[in-house]
Coordinates of C-alpha atoms in Angstrom, one line a residue:
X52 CA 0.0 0.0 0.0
X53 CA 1.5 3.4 -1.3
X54 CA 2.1 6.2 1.7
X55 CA -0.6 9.0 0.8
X56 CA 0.0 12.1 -0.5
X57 CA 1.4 14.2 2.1
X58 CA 1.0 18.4 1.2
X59 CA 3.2 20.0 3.7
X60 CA 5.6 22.6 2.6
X61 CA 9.3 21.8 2.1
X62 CA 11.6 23.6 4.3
X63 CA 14.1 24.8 1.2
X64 CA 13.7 25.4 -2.5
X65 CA 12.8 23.1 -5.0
X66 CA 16.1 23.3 -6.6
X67 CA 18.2 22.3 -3.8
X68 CA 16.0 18.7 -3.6
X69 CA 16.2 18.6 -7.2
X70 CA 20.2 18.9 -7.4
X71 CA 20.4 15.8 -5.1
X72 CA 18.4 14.0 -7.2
X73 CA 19.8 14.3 -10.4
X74 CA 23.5 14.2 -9.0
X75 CA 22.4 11.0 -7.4
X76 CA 20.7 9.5 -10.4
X77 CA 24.0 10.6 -12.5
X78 CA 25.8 7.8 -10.3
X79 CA 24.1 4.9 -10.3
X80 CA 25.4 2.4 -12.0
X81 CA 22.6 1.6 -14.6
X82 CA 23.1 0.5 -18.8
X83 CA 21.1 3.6 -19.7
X84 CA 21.0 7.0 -18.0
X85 CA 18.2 7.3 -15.0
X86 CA 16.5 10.9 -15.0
X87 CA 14.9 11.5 -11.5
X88 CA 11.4 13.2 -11.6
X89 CA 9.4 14.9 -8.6
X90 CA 6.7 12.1 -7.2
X91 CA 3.5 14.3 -8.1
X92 CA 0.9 10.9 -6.8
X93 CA 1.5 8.7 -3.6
X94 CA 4.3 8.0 -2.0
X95 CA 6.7 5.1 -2.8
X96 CA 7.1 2.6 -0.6
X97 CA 10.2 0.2 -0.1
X98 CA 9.5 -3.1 -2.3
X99 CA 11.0 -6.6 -1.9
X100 CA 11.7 -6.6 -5.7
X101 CA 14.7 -3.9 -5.1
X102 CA 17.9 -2.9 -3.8
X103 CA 17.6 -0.2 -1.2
X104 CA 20.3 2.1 0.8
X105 CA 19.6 4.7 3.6
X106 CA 21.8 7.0 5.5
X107 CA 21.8 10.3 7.5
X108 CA 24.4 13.3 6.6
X109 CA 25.4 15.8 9.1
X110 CA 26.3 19.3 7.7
X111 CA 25.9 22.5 6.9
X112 CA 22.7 21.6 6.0
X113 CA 21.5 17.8 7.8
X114 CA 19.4 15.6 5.9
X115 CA 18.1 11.6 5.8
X116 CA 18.4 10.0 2.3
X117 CA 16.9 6.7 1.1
X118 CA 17.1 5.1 -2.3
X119 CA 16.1 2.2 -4.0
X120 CA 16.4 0.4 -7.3
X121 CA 15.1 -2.6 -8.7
X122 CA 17.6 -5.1 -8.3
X123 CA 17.7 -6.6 -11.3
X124 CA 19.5 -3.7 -12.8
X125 CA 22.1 -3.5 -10.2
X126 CA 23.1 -7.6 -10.2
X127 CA 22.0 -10.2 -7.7
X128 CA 18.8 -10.7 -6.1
X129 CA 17.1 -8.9 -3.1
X130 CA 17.8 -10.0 0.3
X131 CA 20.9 -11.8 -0.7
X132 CA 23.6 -11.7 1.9
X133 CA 26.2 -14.0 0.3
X134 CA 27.4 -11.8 -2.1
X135 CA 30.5 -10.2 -1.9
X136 CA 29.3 -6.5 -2.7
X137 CA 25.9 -5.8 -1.3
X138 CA 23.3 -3.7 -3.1
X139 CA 23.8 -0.9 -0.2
X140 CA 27.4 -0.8 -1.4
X141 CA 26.4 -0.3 -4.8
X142 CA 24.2 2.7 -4.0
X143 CA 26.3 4.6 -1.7
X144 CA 28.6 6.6 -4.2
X145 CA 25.4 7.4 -5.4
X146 CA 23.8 8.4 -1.9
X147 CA 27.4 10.5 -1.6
X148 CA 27.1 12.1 -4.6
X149 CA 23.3 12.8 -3.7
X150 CA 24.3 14.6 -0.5
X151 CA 27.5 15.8 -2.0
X152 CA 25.1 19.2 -3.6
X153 CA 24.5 19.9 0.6
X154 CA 27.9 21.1 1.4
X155 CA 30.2 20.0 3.7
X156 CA 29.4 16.6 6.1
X157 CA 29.4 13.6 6.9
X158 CA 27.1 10.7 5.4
X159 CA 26.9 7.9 8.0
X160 CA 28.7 4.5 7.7
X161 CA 25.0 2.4 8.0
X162 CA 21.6 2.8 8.3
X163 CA 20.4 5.2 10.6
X164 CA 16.6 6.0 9.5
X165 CA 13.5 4.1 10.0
X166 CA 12.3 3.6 6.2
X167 CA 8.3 4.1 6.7
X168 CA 8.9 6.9 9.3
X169 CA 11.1 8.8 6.3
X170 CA 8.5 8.2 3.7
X171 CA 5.8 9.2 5.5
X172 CA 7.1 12.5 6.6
X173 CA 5.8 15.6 5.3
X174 CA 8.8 17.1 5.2
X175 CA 10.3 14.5 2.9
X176 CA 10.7 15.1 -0.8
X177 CA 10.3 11.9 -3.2
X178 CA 11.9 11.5 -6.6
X179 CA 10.7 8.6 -9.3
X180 CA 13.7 7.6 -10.7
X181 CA 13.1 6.2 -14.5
X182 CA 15.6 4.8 -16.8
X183 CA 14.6 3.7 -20.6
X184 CA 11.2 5.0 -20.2
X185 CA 10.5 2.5 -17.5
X186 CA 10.5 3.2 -13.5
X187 CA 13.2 1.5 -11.6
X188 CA 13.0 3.0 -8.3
X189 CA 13.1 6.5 -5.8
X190 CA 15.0 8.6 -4.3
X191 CA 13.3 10.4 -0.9
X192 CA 15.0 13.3 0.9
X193 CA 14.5 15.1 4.2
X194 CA 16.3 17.7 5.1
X195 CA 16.5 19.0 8.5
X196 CA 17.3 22.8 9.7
X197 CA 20.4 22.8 11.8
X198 CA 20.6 25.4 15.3
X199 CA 21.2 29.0 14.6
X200 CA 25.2 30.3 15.0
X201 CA 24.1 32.3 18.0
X202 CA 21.4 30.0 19.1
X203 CA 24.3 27.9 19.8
X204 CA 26.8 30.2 21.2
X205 CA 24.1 31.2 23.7
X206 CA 24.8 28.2 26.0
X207 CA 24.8 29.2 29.2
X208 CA 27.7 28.4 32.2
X209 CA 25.3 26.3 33.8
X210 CA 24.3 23.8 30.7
X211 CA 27.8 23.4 30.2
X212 CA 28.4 22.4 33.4
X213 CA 25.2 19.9 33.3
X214 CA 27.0 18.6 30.1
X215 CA 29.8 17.9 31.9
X216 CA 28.0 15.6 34.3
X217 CA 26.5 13.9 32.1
X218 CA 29.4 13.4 30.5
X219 CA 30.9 11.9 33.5
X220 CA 28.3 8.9 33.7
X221 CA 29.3 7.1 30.7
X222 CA 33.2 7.4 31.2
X223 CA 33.2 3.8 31.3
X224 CA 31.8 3.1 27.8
X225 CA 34.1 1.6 25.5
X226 CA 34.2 3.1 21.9
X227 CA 36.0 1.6 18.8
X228 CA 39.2 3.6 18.0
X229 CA 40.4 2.9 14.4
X230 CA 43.7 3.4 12.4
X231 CA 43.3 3.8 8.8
X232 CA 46.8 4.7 6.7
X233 CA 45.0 5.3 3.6
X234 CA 41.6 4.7 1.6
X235 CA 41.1 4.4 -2.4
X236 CA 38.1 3.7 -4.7
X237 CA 37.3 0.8 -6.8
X238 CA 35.2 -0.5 -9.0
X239 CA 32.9 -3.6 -8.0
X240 CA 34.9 -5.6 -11.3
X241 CA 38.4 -5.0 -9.7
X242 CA 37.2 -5.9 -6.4
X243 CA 35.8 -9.2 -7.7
X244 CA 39.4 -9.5 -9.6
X245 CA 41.2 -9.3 -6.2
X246 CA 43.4 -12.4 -5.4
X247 CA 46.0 -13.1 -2.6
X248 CA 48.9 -11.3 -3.4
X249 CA 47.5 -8.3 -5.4
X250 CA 48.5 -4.9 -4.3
X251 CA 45.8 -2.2 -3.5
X252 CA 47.6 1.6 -4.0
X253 CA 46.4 3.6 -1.1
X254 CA 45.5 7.5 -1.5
X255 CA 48.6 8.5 0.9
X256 CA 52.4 8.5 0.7
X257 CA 54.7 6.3 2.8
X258 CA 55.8 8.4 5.9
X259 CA 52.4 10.1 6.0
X260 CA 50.4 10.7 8.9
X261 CA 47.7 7.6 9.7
X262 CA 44.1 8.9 10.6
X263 CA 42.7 8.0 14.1
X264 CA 38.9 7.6 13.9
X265 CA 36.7 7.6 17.3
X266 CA 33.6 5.2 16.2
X267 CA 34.0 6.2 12.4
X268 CA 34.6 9.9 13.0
X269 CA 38.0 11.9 12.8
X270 CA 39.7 13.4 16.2
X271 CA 43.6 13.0 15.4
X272 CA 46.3 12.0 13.4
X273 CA 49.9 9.8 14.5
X274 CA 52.2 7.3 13.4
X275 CA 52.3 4.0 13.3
X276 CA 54.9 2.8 15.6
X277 CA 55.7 -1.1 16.8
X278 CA 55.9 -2.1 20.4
X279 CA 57.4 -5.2 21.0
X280 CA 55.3 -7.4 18.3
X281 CA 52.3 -5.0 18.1
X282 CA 51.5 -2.2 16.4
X283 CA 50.4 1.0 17.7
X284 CA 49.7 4.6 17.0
X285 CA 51.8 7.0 18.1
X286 CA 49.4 10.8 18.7
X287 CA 50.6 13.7 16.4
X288 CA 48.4 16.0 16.1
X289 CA 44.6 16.1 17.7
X290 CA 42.0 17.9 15.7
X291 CA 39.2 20.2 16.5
X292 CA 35.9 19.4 15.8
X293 CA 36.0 21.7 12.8
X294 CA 39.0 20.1 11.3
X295 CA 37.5 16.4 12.1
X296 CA 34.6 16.7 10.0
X297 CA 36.0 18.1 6.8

């Protein structure tokens, strides 16, 4: 059962939702080019018949994003977990490139929206997405209106200090620290080509700085360093919050 129409005004320009769409139907990996076309009847709803990816981007501007394409046209089947590149992995340059047109942020590493809860929004804007003359899917945005500059310089001594003690309660939580020396793109053919003893070229020079991640996000850089027969990171340089999300 399609989500009915929903009338409630968007909270930026037409444009803006329209850029996303296109720059995210320019990267999907289809035979023929997909054209992405305001919904103007009911709401899509996810199908069983399709490859689908979600994700939330923190920004200048935040936003939830949610796309999906009958699988058939991206390879495999629907719901199948064997494979060694899953339809979300397929659609995620794509979901990138669609939150790319937002500025500058971060698109989380999994799922972080509740599909029917998206959809169903008033706020959210939904694309068809057609390829050949047939439709092969959507595209829904939502973008959300981030705290005013000074709205958020206005917090007071005593919130800070409440933040703080909260803060305090979950000192004991364990978080995943991560080391990555390098990233680098490629495509799904090359990945399937990989056998042992290939070598992947990384995006960084040997000698430079490794990236420390706190639960997927940025907060230093170092060096990797050995200590007896382990390796570990040595801290170079610790990085705003500013510098951590560009």
């Amino acid at each position: 059962m399609n989500h009915p129409p929903v009338s409630s005004p968007v909270l930026h320009s037409t444009a803006l939702y329209t850029a996303a769409a296109q720059a995210l139907a320019a990267m999907l990996p289809t035979e023929a080019p997909v054209t992405a076309t305001l919904c103007s009847g009911p709401r899509p709803v996810m199908s069983s018949a399709g490859h689908g990816a979600g994700a939330s981007f923190v920004g200048e501007l935040s936003a939830d994003v949610l796309v999906q394409v009958n699988a058939g046209l991206l390879g495999g089947t629907p719901g199948d977990t064997s494979a060694l590149v899953s339809g979300a992995d397929v659609l995620r340059p794509a979901l990138e490139a669609s939150t790319g047109v937002l500025g500058t942020g971060v698109l989380s590493a999994g799922p972080a929206i509740q599909d029917d809860a998206l959809l169903g929004d008033g706020e959210t804007v939904c694309f068809d997405l057609a390829s050949a003359g047939e439709l092969i899917g959507f595209f829904a945005l939502r973008i959300r209106e981030n705290a005013a500059p000074e709205a958020a310089r206005a917090t007071s001594d005593a919130e800070r200090a409440d933040v703080g003690a909260r803060l305090g309660r979950i000192n004991s939580v364990e978080m995943a620290l991560t080391v990555e020396i390098g990233r680098t793109r490629m495509s799904v053919r090359d990945v399937l080509n990989l056998e042992t003893g290939a070598v992947v070229e990384l995006d960084r020079s040997a000698g430079a700085p490794a990236d420390v991640l706190l639960n997927g996000r940025l907060i230093a850089h170092g060096e990797v360093v050995v200590m007896d027969q382990d390796y570990g990171i040595r801290i170079t340089k610790i990085l705003d919050v500013a510098e951590g999300l560009g």
